[in-house]
Structure formats: structure tokens, C-alpha cells
CSV table of C-alpha atoms in Angstrom, one decimal:
chain,number,residue,atom,x,y,z
Z,1442,MET,CA,0.0,0.0,0.0
Z,1443,LYS,CA,3.1,2.2,0.1
Z,1444,GLY,CA,2.2,3.6,-3.4
Z,1445,PHE,CA,-1.0,5.1,-2.1
Z,1446,VAL,CA,0.7,7.2,0.5
Z,1447,ILE,CA,3.4,8.5,-1.7
Z,1448,VAL,CA,1.1,9.4,-4.5
Z,1449,ASN,CA,-1.1,11.4,-2.3
Z,1450,ASN,CA,1.0,14.5,-2.7
Z,1451,LEU,CA,1.1,14.1,-6.4
Z,1452,GLY,CA,0.0,17.6,-7.1
Z,1453,GLY,CA,3.5,18.9,-6.6
Z,1454,GLN,CA,5.1,16.5,-9.1
Z,1455,TYR,CA,3.0,17.0,-12.2
Z,1456,GLU,CA,3.7,20.7,-12.6
Z,1457,ASP,CA,1.6,21.5,-15.6
Z,1458,ASP,CA,-1.8,22.3,-14.1
Z,1459,THR,CA,-3.2,23.2,-17.5
Z,1460,PHE,CA,-2.3,19.9,-19.0
Z,1461,THR,CA,-1.1,21.6,-22.2
Z,1462,ASP,CA,0.5,18.4,-23.5
Z,1463,VAL,CA,-2.7,16.4,-22.9
Z,1464,THR,CA,-4.6,18.9,-25.0
Z,1465,ALA,CA,-2.0,18.8,-27.7
Z,1466,GLN,CA,-2.2,15.0,-27.9
Z,1467,ILE,CA,-5.9,15.1,-28.0
Z,1468,PHE,CA,-5.8,17.5,-30.9
Z,1469,ASN,CA,-3.2,15.1,-32.6
Z,1470,LEU,CA,-5.6,12.3,-32.0
Z,1471,PHE,CA,-8.6,14.1,-33.5
Z,1472,THR,CA,-6.4,15.1,-36.5
Z,1473,LEU,CA,-5.5,11.4,-37.0
Z,1474,THR,CA,-9.2,10.4,-36.7
Z,1475,ALA,CA,-10.1,13.1,-39.3
Z,1476,VAL,CA,-7.4,11.8,-41.6
Z,1477,THR,CA,-8.8,8.3,-41.3
Z,1478,THR,CA,-12.3,9.6,-41.9
Z,1479,VAL,CA,-11.4,11.6,-45.0
Z,1480,MET,CA,-9.4,8.6,-46.3
Z,1481,LYS,CA,-12.4,6.4,-46.0
Z,1482,GLU,CA,-14.6,8.9,-47.7
Z,1483,LEU,CA,-12.1,9.3,-50.6
Z,1484,TYR,CA,-11.9,5.5,-50.9
Z,1485,GLU,CA,-15.6,5.4,-51.7
Z,1486,THR,CA,-15.9,8.5,-53.8
Z,1487,ASN,CA,-12.6,9.3,-55.4
Z,1488,PRO,CA,-10.1,6.5,-55.9
Z,1489,THR,CA,-7.5,8.7,-57.6
Z,1490,GLN,CA,-7.4,11.2,-54.8
Z,1491,HIS,CA,-7.6,8.3,-52.3
Z,1492,ARG,CA,-4.4,6.8,-53.8
Z,1493,TRP,CA,-2.7,10.2,-53.7
Z,1494,PHE,CA,-3.7,10.9,-50.0
Z,1495,TYR,CA,-2.7,7.3,-49.0
Z,1496,ASP,CA,0.8,7.9,-50.4
Z,1497,PHE,CA,1.0,11.3,-48.8
Z,1498,VAL,CA,0.0,10.0,-45.4
Z,1499,ARG,CA,2.6,7.2,-45.7
Z,1500,THR,CA,5.3,9.7,-46.5
Z,1501,ASN,CA,4.2,12.4,-44.1
Z,1502,LYS,CA,3.2,10.8,-40.8
Z,1503,PRO,CA,0.2,12.7,-39.3
Z,1504,THR,CA,1.5,12.2,-35.8
Z,1505,ASP,CA,2.7,15.8,-35.7
Z,1506,ARG,CA,-0.6,17.5,-36.7
Z,1507,LYS,CA,0.8,21.0,-37.3
Z,1508,ARG,CA,3.7,19.8,-39.6
Z,1509,PHE,CA,1.4,17.4,-41.4
Z,1510,LEU,CA,-1.3,19.9,-42.1
Z,1511,HIS,CA,1.3,22.5,-43.0
Z,1512,ILE,CA,2.7,20.3,-45.7
Z,1513,LEU,CA,-0.7,19.0,-46.8
Z,1514,GLN,CA,-1.9,22.6,-47.3
Z,1515,LYS,CA,1.0,23.3,-49.6
Z,1516,GLU,CA,0.4,20.2,-51.7
Z,1517,ASN,CA,-3.4,20.0,-51.6
Z,1518,HIS,CA,-5.1,22.8,-49.8
Z,1519,GLU,CA,-8.6,21.4,-50.4
Z,1520,LEU,CA,-7.8,18.2,-48.6
Z,1521,ALA,CA,-6.1,20.0,-45.8
Z,1522,GLU,CA,-9.2,22.1,-45.2
Z,1523,ARG,CA,-11.3,19.0,-45.4
Z,1524,VAL,CA,-9.2,17.4,-42.7
Z,1525,MET,CA,-9.3,20.5,-40.6
Z,1526,VAL,CA,-13.1,20.9,-40.8
Z,1527,THR,CA,-13.6,17.2,-40.1
Z,1528,ARG,CA,-11.4,17.2,-37.0
Z,1529,LEU,CA,-13.3,20.2,-35.6
Z,1530,SER,CA,-16.6,18.5,-36.3
Z,1531,LEU,CA,-15.5,15.2,-34.8
Z,1532,PHE,CA,-14.2,17.1,-31.7
Z,1533,ALA,CA,-17.5,19.0,-31.3
Z,1534,LYS,CA,-19.4,15.7,-31.5
Z,1535,TRP,CA,-17.1,14.1,-28.9
Z,1536,ILE,CA,-17.3,16.9,-26.3
Z,1537,LYS,CA,-21.1,17.0,-26.8
Z,1538,ASN,CA,-21.5,13.4,-25.7
Z,1539,LEU,CA,-18.5,13.3,-23.2
Z,1540,ASP,CA,-19.5,11.8,-19.9
Z,1541,HIS,CA,-16.7,12.6,-17.4
Z,1542,ALA,CA,-18.1,10.4,-14.6
Z,1543,GLU,CA,-18.4,7.5,-16.9
Z,1544,MET,CA,-14.8,7.9,-18.2
Z,1545,TYR,CA,-13.5,8.1,-14.7
Z,1546,LYS,CA,-15.4,5.0,-13.7
Z,1547,ASP,CA,-14.0,3.2,-16.8
Z,1548,LEU,CA,-10.4,4.1,-15.9
Z,1549,SER,CA,-11.0,3.2,-12.3
Z,1550,ASP,CA,-12.5,-0.2,-13.4
Z,1551,GLN,CA,-9.4,-0.9,-15.5
Z,1552,ASN,CA,-7.2,-0.3,-12.5
Z,1553,LEU,CA,-9.4,-2.7,-10.4
Z,1554,GLU,CA,-9.4,-5.3,-13.2
Z,1555,LEU,CA,-5.6,-5.3,-13.2
Z,1556,MET,CA,-5.4,-5.6,-9.4
Z,1557,ARG,CA,-8.0,-8.4,-9.5
Z,1558,GLU,CA,-5.9,-10.2,-12.1
Z,1559,ARG,CA,-2.9,-10.0,-9.9
Z,1560,LEU,CA,-5.0,-11.3,-6.9
Z,1561,MET,CA,-6.1,-14.3,-8.9
Z,1562,GLU,CA,-2.6,-15.0,-10.0
Z,1563,THR,CA,-1.0,-14.8,-6.6
Z,1564,VAL,CA,-3.7,-16.3,-4.4
Z,1565,LYS,CA,-3.1,-20.0,-3.6
Z,1566,TRP,CA,-6.5,-21.7,-3.7
Z,1567,PRO,CA,-7.0,-24.3,-1.0
Z,1568,ASN,CA,-6.7,-27.8,-2.5
Z,1569,ASP,CA,-9.9,-29.5,-1.6
Z,1570,GLY,CA,-9.6,-32.2,-4.2
Z,1571,THR,CA,-11.2,-30.2,-7.1
Z,1572,ASP,CA,-9.3,-27.9,-9.6
Z,1573,THR,CA,-10.6,-24.6,-8.3
Z,1574,ASN,CA,-8.3,-22.5,-10.4
Z,1575,THR,CA,-9.7,-24.0,-13.6
Z,1576,GLU,CA,-13.3,-23.4,-12.4
Z,1577,MET,CA,-12.5,-19.8,-11.7
Z,1578,ALA,CA,-11.0,-19.2,-15.1
S,130,MET,CA,3.9,9.8,-30.2
S,131,LYS,CA,4.0,6.1,-31.2
S,132,GLY,CA,0.9,5.5,-29.1
S,133,PHE,CA,-1.2,7.4,-31.5
S,134,VAL,CA,-0.8,5.1,-34.5
S,135,ILE,CA,-4.5,4.4,-34.7
S,136,VAL,CA,-3.9,5.2,-38.3
S,137,ASN,CA,-3.1,1.4,-38.5
S,138,ASN,CA,-6.5,0.8,-39.9
S,139,LEU,CA,-6.6,3.7,-42.3
S,140,GLY,CA,-9.7,3.3,-44.3
S,141,GLY,CA,-12.0,2.5,-41.4
S,142,GLN,CA,-14.6,5.1,-41.6
S,143,TYR,CA,-15.4,6.9,-38.4
S,144,GLU,CA,-18.7,5.5,-37.5
S,145,ASP,CA,-18.2,5.0,-33.8
S,146,ASP,CA,-20.5,7.5,-32.1
S,147,THR,CA,-19.2,6.5,-28.7
S,148,PHE,CA,-15.6,7.4,-29.6
S,149,THR,CA,-14.4,4.2,-28.0
S,150,ASP,CA,-10.9,4.5,-29.6
S,151,VAL,CA,-10.6,8.2,-28.5
S,152,THR,CA,-11.3,7.1,-24.9
S,153,ALA,CA,-8.8,4.3,-25.2
S,154,GLN,CA,-6.1,6.7,-26.5
S,155,ILE,CA,-6.8,9.2,-23.8
S,156,PHE,CA,-6.3,6.4,-21.2
S,157,ASN,CA,-3.1,5.5,-23.0
S,158,LEU,CA,-2.1,9.1,-22.8
S,159,PHE,CA,-2.8,9.4,-19.1
S,160,THR,CA,-0.9,6.1,-18.5
S,161,LEU,CA,2.1,7.5,-20.3
S,162,THR,CA,1.9,10.8,-18.3
S,163,ALA,CA,1.7,8.7,-15.1
S,164,VAL,CA,4.7,6.7,-16.1
S,165,THR,CA,6.6,10.0,-16.7
S,166,THR,CA,5.4,11.4,-13.4
S,167,VAL,CA,6.4,8.3,-11.4
S,168,MET,CA,9.8,8.2,-13.2
S,169,LYS,CA,10.5,11.7,-12.2
S,170,GLU,CA,9.5,11.0,-8.5
S,171,LEU,CA,11.8,8.0,-8.5
S,172,TYR,CA,14.6,10.0,-9.9
S,173,GLU,CA,14.4,12.3,-6.9
S,174,THR,CA,13.7,9.7,-4.2
S,175,ASN,CA,15.0,6.3,-5.3
S,176,PRO,CA,17.8,6.1,-7.9
S,177,THR,CA,18.0,2.3,-7.8
S,178,GLN,CA,14.3,1.9,-8.5
S,179,HIS,CA,14.5,4.7,-11.1
S,180,ARG,CA,17.2,2.8,-12.9
S,181,TRP,CA,15.2,-0.3,-12.9
S,182,PHE,CA,12.0,1.4,-14.0
S,183,TYR,CA,13.9,3.3,-16.7
S,184,ASP,CA,15.2,0.0,-18.2
S,185,PHE,CA,11.8,-1.6,-17.8
S,186,VAL,CA,10.1,1.2,-19.8
S,187,ARG,CA,12.7,1.0,-22.5
S,188,THR,CA,12.1,-2.7,-22.9
S,189,ASN,CA,8.3,-2.6,-22.5
S,190,LYS,CA,6.9,0.4,-24.3
S,191,PRO,CA,4.0,1.9,-22.3
S,192,THR,CA,2.1,2.8,-25.5
S,193,ASP,CA,-0.2,-0.2,-25.0
S,194,ARG,CA,-1.3,0.6,-21.5
S,195,LYS,CA,-2.9,-2.8,-20.7
S,196,ARG,CA,0.0,-4.9,-21.8
S,197,PHE,CA,2.5,-2.6,-20.2
S,198,LEU,CA,0.7,-2.6,-16.8
S,199,HIS,CA,0.1,-6.3,-17.0
S,200,ILE,CA,3.8,-7.0,-17.3
S,201,LEU,CA,4.8,-4.4,-14.8
S,202,GLN,CA,2.4,-5.9,-12.3
S,203,LYS,CA,4.1,-9.2,-12.7
S,204,GLU,CA,7.6,-7.8,-12.2
S,205,ASN,CA,7.0,-5.0,-9.7
S,206,HIS,CA,3.4,-4.8,-8.5
S,207,GLU,CA,4.0,-1.8,-6.2
S,208,LEU,CA,5.2,0.3,-9.1
S,209,ALA,CA,2.3,-0.9,-11.2
S,210,GLU,CA,-0.2,0.2,-8.5
S,211,ARG,CA,1.6,3.5,-8.2
S,212,VAL,CA,1.3,4.1,-12.0
S,213,MET,CA,-2.4,3.1,-11.8
S,214,VAL,CA,-3.2,5.4,-8.9
S,215,THR,CA,-1.2,8.2,-10.5
S,216,ARG,CA,-3.0,8.0,-13.8
S,217,LEU,CA,-6.4,8.0,-12.1
S,218,SER,CA,-5.4,11.0,-10.0
S,219,LEU,CA,-4.1,12.9,-13.0
S,220,PHE,CA,-7.2,12.1,-15.0
S,221,ALA,CA,-9.5,13.4,-12.1
S,222,LYS,CA,-7.5,16.6,-12.0
S,223,TRP,CA,-7.8,17.0,-15.7
S,224,ILE,CA,-11.5,16.5,-16.0
S,225,LYS,CA,-12.0,18.8,-13.0
S,226,ASN,CA,-10.4,21.7,-14.9
S,227,LEU,CA,-11.4,20.8,-18.4
S,228,ASP,CA,-13.0,23.7,-20.4
S,229,HIS,CA,-14.7,22.3,-23.5
S,230,ALA,CA,-15.5,25.7,-25.0
S,231,GLU,CA,-11.9,26.8,-24.6
S,232,MET,CA,-10.6,23.6,-26.2
S,233,TYR,CA,-13.0,23.9,-29.1
S,234,LYS,CA,-11.9,27.5,-29.6
S,235,ASP,CA,-8.2,26.4,-29.5
S,236,LEU,CA,-8.7,23.8,-32.1
S,237,SER,CA,-10.8,26.2,-34.2
S,238,ASP,CA,-8.0,28.8,-33.9
S,239,GLN,CA,-5.4,26.3,-35.0
S,240,ASN,CA,-7.5,25.7,-38.2
S,241,LEU,CA,-7.8,29.4,-38.8
S,242,GLU,CA,-4.1,29.9,-38.2
S,243,LEU,CA,-3.3,27.3,-40.9
S,244,MET,CA,-5.7,28.9,-43.3
S,245,ARG,CA,-4.2,32.3,-42.6
S,246,GLU,CA,-0.7,31.0,-43.3
S,247,ARG,CA,-1.9,29.7,-46.7
S,248,LEU,CA,-3.5,33.0,-47.4
S,249,MET,CA,-0.3,34.9,-46.6
S,250,GLU,CA,1.7,32.5,-48.8
S,251,THR,CA,-0.6,32.6,-51.9
S,252,VAL,CA,-1.6,36.2,-51.9
S,253,LYS,CA,0.4,38.3,-54.3
S,254,TRP,CA,0.9,41.6,-52.6
S,255,PRO,CA,0.7,44.6,-54.9
S,256,ASN,CA,4.2,46.0,-55.6
S,257,ASP,CA,4.1,49.6,-54.5
S,258,GLY,CA,7.8,49.9,-54.5
S,259,THR,CA,8.3,48.6,-50.9
S,260,ASP,CA,8.9,45.0,-50.1
S,261,THR,CA,5.6,44.3,-48.4
S,262,ASN,CA,6.1,40.6,-48.0
S,263,THR,CA,9.2,41.1,-45.9
S,264,GLU,CA,7.4,43.6,-43.7
S,265,MET,CA,4.6,41.1,-43.1
S,266,ALA,CA,6.9,38.3,-42.2
């Protein structure tokens, strides 16, 4: 239980109260999701442009959203705008339906699930003649 | 950044209204932030354990949070619990201060900034004898 005591004064350790990096990563994430969405749309509507965009994404990894969009804008500004509009629209949809309490519960449940796994792996079941472990699994 | 290679399945249209993958990536992100936080704490308080954790993270990339925590739990369950408690605590802090409208505005501003850049690059400034382009830059 030592971990719980130490982590209590966590506030002082993670110094960025505004979570700037988290926001940046979420924007990267929505840019990636927009790229995927536009790619799929092109696959169905415009094979030539899909091929071009597919090659572009392979060459210019969209993990750095600013650099990616900057280059895309130079090479195909219509596609760049389409990705930008799509990411903002997806983001708006996401925040509209976002349930903080549910997300918190999900993450908390994932922690508990991992701790439960460990419990199951470390506990020695009493041998009463039946294979209890198998039954539990 | 590697954690965000959800582009793996490029072509999968975005039809998931519950944004399951976005949630998963955000949890990955907070797990990574927790790893960084714990690493920093260990650096200051326990050099031996810091060295061990540093090597562990190098070998077992924390980009897949479930696999990472599963293995960490087997090898050092106290550190695994510390990372889990830390990620939940950081997440709670984040949602407490999250301003959706501000985030939306930020993303929207980034779109506008890119479009403005393009405008500045494509517009031919009238040559009135002075080097307007240089003045603008």
C-alpha cells in the first residue's frame, strides 16, 4: 500500500496544471481520426485522390498534426481544409457526448481489473480435491 | 507519439459514435503521463528503482497501457499500482479543470491559423515599391 501514501502529494510532481501536453495530444488524436475519416470517404468517392492521399500519409506521418497539415496545405489545400473541418466537427461531437463520470469509472475499473488479475494469479487456492483454479478461469 | 498510431486501420470510416478509440487513446495518454510522473518522482527519491523502471520502460513500451501494466504488475506490483493510482489521480485533476468551450476555440483557432498561413503564402501583394512581403513576415 506504500504507493498510495506517496502518490497522495502528487500535485507537486506534475507541474503542468493546465495539461497543455494532454490537450496537444488530444488534438493530434482528432487530427488522426479526421485523416482516417477523410481517407475512407475518398476510398468510396474518389479512388485517384484516395491513392494520392494514401501515399501522402505514408510519407508524411500525421502524428505531428501541425507539420502534417502545413505540408498537406502546400500540396493539396482542399484536402487540408477538409481534414481541418472534419477534426473540428468530430471534436464537437465528442465533447457534446462526453461523460466525465463514466470515463472516470472506466479508468478506475481498468485499475481494479488489473489488481484483480494479480490477486487471482497470486492467491493460492486451498486444494480440496477439485481444480478450483480452472473453475474460476 | 507512437501510441497514437490508430492510423493502422486507415480506411476504417469513423462510425463509432461513442468514440471508444478516442477514450482508449486518452487512457493510454494518461498512463504515459503517469509513467513519466512516477519516473520523475523515483529519480528524486530512489535512484536504484529509477534505474530499474527506466530500463523496464525502455524494454516494455508503455504505449499499449494494458499490456504494459500487466507485465509491470508481474515484475513489480508496487510500481504498477503506483502508476495506476497516479493516472487516475491525474485524470481526475484534468476533468475537473477541463473547459470544453476553450478547447474547441483552441482547435478552431489552429484551423484558422493554418488557413491564414496559406493566405499569406498565396496572396500576391501589390508591388508599390516597398517589399511588403518582408514587412509582413
